[in-house]
Coordinates of C-alpha atoms in Angstrom, one line a residue:
X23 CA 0.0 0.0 0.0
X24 CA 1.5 3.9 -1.2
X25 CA 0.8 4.5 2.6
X26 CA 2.3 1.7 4.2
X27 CA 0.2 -0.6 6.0
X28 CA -2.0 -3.8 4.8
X29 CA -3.5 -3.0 1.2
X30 CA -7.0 -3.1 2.0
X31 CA -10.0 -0.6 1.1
X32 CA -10.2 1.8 3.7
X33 CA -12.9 3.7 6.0
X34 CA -14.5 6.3 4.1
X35 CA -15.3 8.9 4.4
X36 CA -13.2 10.8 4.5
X37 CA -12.3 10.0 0.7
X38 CA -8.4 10.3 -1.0
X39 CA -9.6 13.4 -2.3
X40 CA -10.0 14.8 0.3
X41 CA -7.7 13.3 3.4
X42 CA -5.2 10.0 1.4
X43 CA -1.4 10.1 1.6
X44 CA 0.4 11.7 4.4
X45 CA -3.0 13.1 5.4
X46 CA -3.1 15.2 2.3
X47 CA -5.7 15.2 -0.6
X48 CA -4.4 12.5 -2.6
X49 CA -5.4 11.8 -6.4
X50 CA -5.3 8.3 -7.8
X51 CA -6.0 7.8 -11.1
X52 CA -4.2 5.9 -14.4
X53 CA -2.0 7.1 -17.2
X54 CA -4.9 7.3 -19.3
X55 CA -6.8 9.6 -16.8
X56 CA -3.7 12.3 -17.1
X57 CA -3.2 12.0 -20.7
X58 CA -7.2 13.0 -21.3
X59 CA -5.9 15.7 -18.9
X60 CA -3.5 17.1 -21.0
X61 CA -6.1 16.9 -24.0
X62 CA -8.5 18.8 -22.0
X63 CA -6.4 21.3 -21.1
X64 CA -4.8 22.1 -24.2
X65 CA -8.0 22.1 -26.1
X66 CA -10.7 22.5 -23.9
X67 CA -13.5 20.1 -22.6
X68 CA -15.9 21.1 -25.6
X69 CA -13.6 20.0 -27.7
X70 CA -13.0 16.4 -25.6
X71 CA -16.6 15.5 -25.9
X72 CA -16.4 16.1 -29.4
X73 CA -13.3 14.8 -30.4
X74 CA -11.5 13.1 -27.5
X75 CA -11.2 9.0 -27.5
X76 CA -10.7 6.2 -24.8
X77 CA -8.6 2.6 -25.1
X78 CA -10.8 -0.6 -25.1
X79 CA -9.6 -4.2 -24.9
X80 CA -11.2 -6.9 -26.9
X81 CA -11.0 -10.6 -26.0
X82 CA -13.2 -13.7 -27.2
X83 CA -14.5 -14.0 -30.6
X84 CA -13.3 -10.0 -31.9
X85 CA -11.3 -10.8 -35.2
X86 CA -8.3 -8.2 -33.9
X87 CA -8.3 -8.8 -30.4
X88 CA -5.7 -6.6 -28.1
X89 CA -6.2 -2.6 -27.0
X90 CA -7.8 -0.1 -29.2
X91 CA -8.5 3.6 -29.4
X92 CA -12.3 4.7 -30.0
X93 CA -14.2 7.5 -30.0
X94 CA -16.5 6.6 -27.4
X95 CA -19.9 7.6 -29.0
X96 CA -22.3 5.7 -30.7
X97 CA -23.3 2.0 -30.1
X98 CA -21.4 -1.6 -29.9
X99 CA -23.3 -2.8 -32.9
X100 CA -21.6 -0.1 -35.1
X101 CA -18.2 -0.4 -33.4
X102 CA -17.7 -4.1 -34.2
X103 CA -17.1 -3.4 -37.9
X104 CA -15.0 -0.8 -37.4
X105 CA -13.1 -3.0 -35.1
X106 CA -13.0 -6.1 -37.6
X107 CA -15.9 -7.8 -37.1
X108 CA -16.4 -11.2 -35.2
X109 CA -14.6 -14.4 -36.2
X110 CA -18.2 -16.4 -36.0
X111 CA -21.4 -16.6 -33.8
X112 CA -21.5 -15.3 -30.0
X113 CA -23.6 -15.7 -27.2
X114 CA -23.2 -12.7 -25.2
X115 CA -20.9 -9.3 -25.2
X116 CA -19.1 -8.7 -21.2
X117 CA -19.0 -5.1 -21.5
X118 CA -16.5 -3.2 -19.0
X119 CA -15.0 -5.9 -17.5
X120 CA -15.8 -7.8 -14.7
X121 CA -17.2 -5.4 -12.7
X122 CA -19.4 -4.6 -15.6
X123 CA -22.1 -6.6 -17.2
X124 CA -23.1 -9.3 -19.5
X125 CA -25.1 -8.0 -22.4
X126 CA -26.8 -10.0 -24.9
X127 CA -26.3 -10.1 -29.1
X128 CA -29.9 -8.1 -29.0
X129 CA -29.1 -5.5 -26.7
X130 CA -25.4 -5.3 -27.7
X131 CA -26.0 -3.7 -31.2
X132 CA -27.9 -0.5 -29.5
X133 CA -25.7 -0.1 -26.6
X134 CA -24.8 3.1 -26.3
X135 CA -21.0 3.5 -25.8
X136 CA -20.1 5.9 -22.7
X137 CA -17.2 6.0 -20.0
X138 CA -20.1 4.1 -18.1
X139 CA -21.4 1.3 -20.1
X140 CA -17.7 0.9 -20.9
X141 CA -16.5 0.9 -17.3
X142 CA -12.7 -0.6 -17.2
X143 CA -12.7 -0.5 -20.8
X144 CA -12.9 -4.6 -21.6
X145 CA -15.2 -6.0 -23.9
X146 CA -15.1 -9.8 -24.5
X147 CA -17.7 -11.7 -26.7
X148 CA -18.0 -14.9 -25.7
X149 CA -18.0 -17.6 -28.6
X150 CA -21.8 -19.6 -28.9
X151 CA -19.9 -22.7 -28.8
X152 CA -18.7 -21.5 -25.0
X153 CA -20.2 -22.5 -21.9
X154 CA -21.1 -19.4 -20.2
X155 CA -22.2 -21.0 -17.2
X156 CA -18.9 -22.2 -16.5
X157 CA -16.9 -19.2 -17.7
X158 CA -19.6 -17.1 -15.0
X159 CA -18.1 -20.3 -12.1
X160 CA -14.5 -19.5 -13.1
X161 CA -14.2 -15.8 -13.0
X162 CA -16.9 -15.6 -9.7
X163 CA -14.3 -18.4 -7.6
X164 CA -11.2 -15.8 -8.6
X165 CA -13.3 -12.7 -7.7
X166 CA -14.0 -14.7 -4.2
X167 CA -10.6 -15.4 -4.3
X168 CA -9.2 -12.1 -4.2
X169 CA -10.9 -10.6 -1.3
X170 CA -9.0 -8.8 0.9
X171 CA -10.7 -10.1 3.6
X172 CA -11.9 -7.4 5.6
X173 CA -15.8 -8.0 5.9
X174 CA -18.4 -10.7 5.5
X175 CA -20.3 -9.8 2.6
X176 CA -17.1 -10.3 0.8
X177 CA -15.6 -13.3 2.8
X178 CA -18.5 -15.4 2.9
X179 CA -20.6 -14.5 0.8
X180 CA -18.6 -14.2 -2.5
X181 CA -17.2 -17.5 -1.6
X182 CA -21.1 -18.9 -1.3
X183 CA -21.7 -17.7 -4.6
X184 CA -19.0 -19.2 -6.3
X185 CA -19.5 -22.7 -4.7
X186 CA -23.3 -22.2 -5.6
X187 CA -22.2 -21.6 -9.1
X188 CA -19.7 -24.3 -9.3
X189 CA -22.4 -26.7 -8.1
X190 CA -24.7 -25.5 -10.6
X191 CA -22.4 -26.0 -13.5
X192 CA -21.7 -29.7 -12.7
X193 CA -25.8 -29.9 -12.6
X194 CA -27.0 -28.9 -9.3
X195 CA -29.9 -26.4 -9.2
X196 CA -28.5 -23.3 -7.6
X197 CA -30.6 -20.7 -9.1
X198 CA -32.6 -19.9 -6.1
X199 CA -29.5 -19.3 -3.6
X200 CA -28.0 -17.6 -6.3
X201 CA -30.8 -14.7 -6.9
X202 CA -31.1 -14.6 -3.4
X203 CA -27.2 -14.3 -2.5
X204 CA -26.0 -12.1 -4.9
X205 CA -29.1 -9.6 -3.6
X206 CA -27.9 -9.8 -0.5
X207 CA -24.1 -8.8 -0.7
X208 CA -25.0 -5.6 -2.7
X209 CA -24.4 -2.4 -0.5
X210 CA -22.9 -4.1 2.6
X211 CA -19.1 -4.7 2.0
X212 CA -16.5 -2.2 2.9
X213 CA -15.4 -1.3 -0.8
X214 CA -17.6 -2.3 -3.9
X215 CA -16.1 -5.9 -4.9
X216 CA -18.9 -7.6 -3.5
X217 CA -21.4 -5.2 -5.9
X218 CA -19.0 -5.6 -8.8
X219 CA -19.3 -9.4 -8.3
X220 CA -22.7 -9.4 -7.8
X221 CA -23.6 -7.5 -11.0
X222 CA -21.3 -9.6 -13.0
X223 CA -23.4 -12.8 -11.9
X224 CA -26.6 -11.0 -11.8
X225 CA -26.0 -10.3 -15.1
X226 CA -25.2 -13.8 -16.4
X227 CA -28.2 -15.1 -14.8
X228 CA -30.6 -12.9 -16.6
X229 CA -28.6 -13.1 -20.6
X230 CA -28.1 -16.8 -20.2
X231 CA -31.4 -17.5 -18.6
X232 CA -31.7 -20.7 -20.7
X233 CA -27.8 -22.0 -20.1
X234 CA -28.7 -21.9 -16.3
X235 CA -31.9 -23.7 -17.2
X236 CA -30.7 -26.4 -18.7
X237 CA -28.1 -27.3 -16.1
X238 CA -30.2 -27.4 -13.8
X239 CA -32.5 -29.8 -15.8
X240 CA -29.9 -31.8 -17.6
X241 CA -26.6 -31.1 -16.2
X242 CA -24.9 -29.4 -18.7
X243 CA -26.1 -27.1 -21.6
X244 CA -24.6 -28.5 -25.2
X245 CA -21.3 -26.3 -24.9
X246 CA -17.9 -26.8 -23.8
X247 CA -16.1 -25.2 -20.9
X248 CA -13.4 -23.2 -22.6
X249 CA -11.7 -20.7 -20.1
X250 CA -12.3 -17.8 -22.9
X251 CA -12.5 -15.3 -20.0
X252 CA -8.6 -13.9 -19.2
X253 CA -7.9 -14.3 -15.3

């Protein structure tokens, strides 16, 4: 931690901006952050919400995967030819990493593209042939995983919903304890992982209603477990 100490979220208020390091107002932010600083200054901020742009990461089934600059206006749909296109069918887009939210093929082409939808700037779109149940197990047992261990919403409950999801993929009906879990950690952690996590799985249970369906009436869905997500 900059500050010495554990690296764990701390007690806020007050915030860094206004009591971090040393006691004094304290800015974190990313080299991207300052660079759209510069921009701004140099050109004003009329001219950044015209003109100014923002770096995305594509994973999954994007033909040129890897980090891009976009103008971030207009909708997913009409960036994904600009961007090369798809290199065959998908299920669902992850929009602003995993923090963000699933979004499905429908919904993706009018997204609107903002610094909000976009979030930490990741989109992956996850191949049809992909188990998205499983890929929604993986990534929720490393978010569980990397809890810093400071309060229960986090500790226990993140790990709950990762066993519940694990189960669940190997053909155990979860779904109840599930919806009712990830409803429950919203709001009560000390920083936002446990509301980042819950979205992320909130979200997977609503796009790929009928994945979740069939495991829990057949054990398995038709598609393969492929680890498409980056951890």
């Amino acid at each position: 931690m900059l500050g010495g100490g554990p690296p764990k979220p701390t007690l806020k208020p007050p915030y860094p901006f206004e009591r971090g390091l040393d006691g004094a107002p304290t800015l974190v932010q990313n080299a991207e952050t300052f660079a759209h600083i510069a921009l701004i200054v140099r050109f004003g901020a009329a001219w950044f919400r015209r003109e100014g742009t923002t770096l995305v990461t594509l994973r999954g089934a994007f033909a040129s995967p890897g980090v891009h600059e976009i103008e971030p206006r207009g909708t997913l749909g009409a960036l994904i030819p600009r961007l090369g296109g798809l290199t065959g069918g998908v299920s669902g887009f992850l929009v602003g990493g995993y923090f963000g939210r699933w979004v499905s093929v429908r919904d993706a082409a009018a997204l609107p593209l903002t610094p909000e939808t976009l979030g930490a700037g990741t989109i992956v779109a996850l191949p049809e042939q992909a188990c998205a149940v499983a890929e929604t197990a993986r990534v929720t047992r490393y978010l569980a995983d990397e809890s810093a261990g400071q309060c229960g919403p986090c500790v226990h409950g993140l790990d709950a919903i990762a066993v519940a999801l694990e189960e669940h993929a190997q053909g155990r009906d979860r779904l109840p304890q599930l919806r009712r879990w990830t409803e429950m950690v919203k709001g009560r952690g000390a920083c936002r992982h446990p509301d980042g996590a819950a979205r992320f799985v909130e979200s997977a249970l609503e796009v790929f209603a009928d994945d979740f369906a069939r495991h829990a009436r057949h054990s398995r869905c038709g598609r393969r477990a492929q680890a498409v997500l980056p951890l």
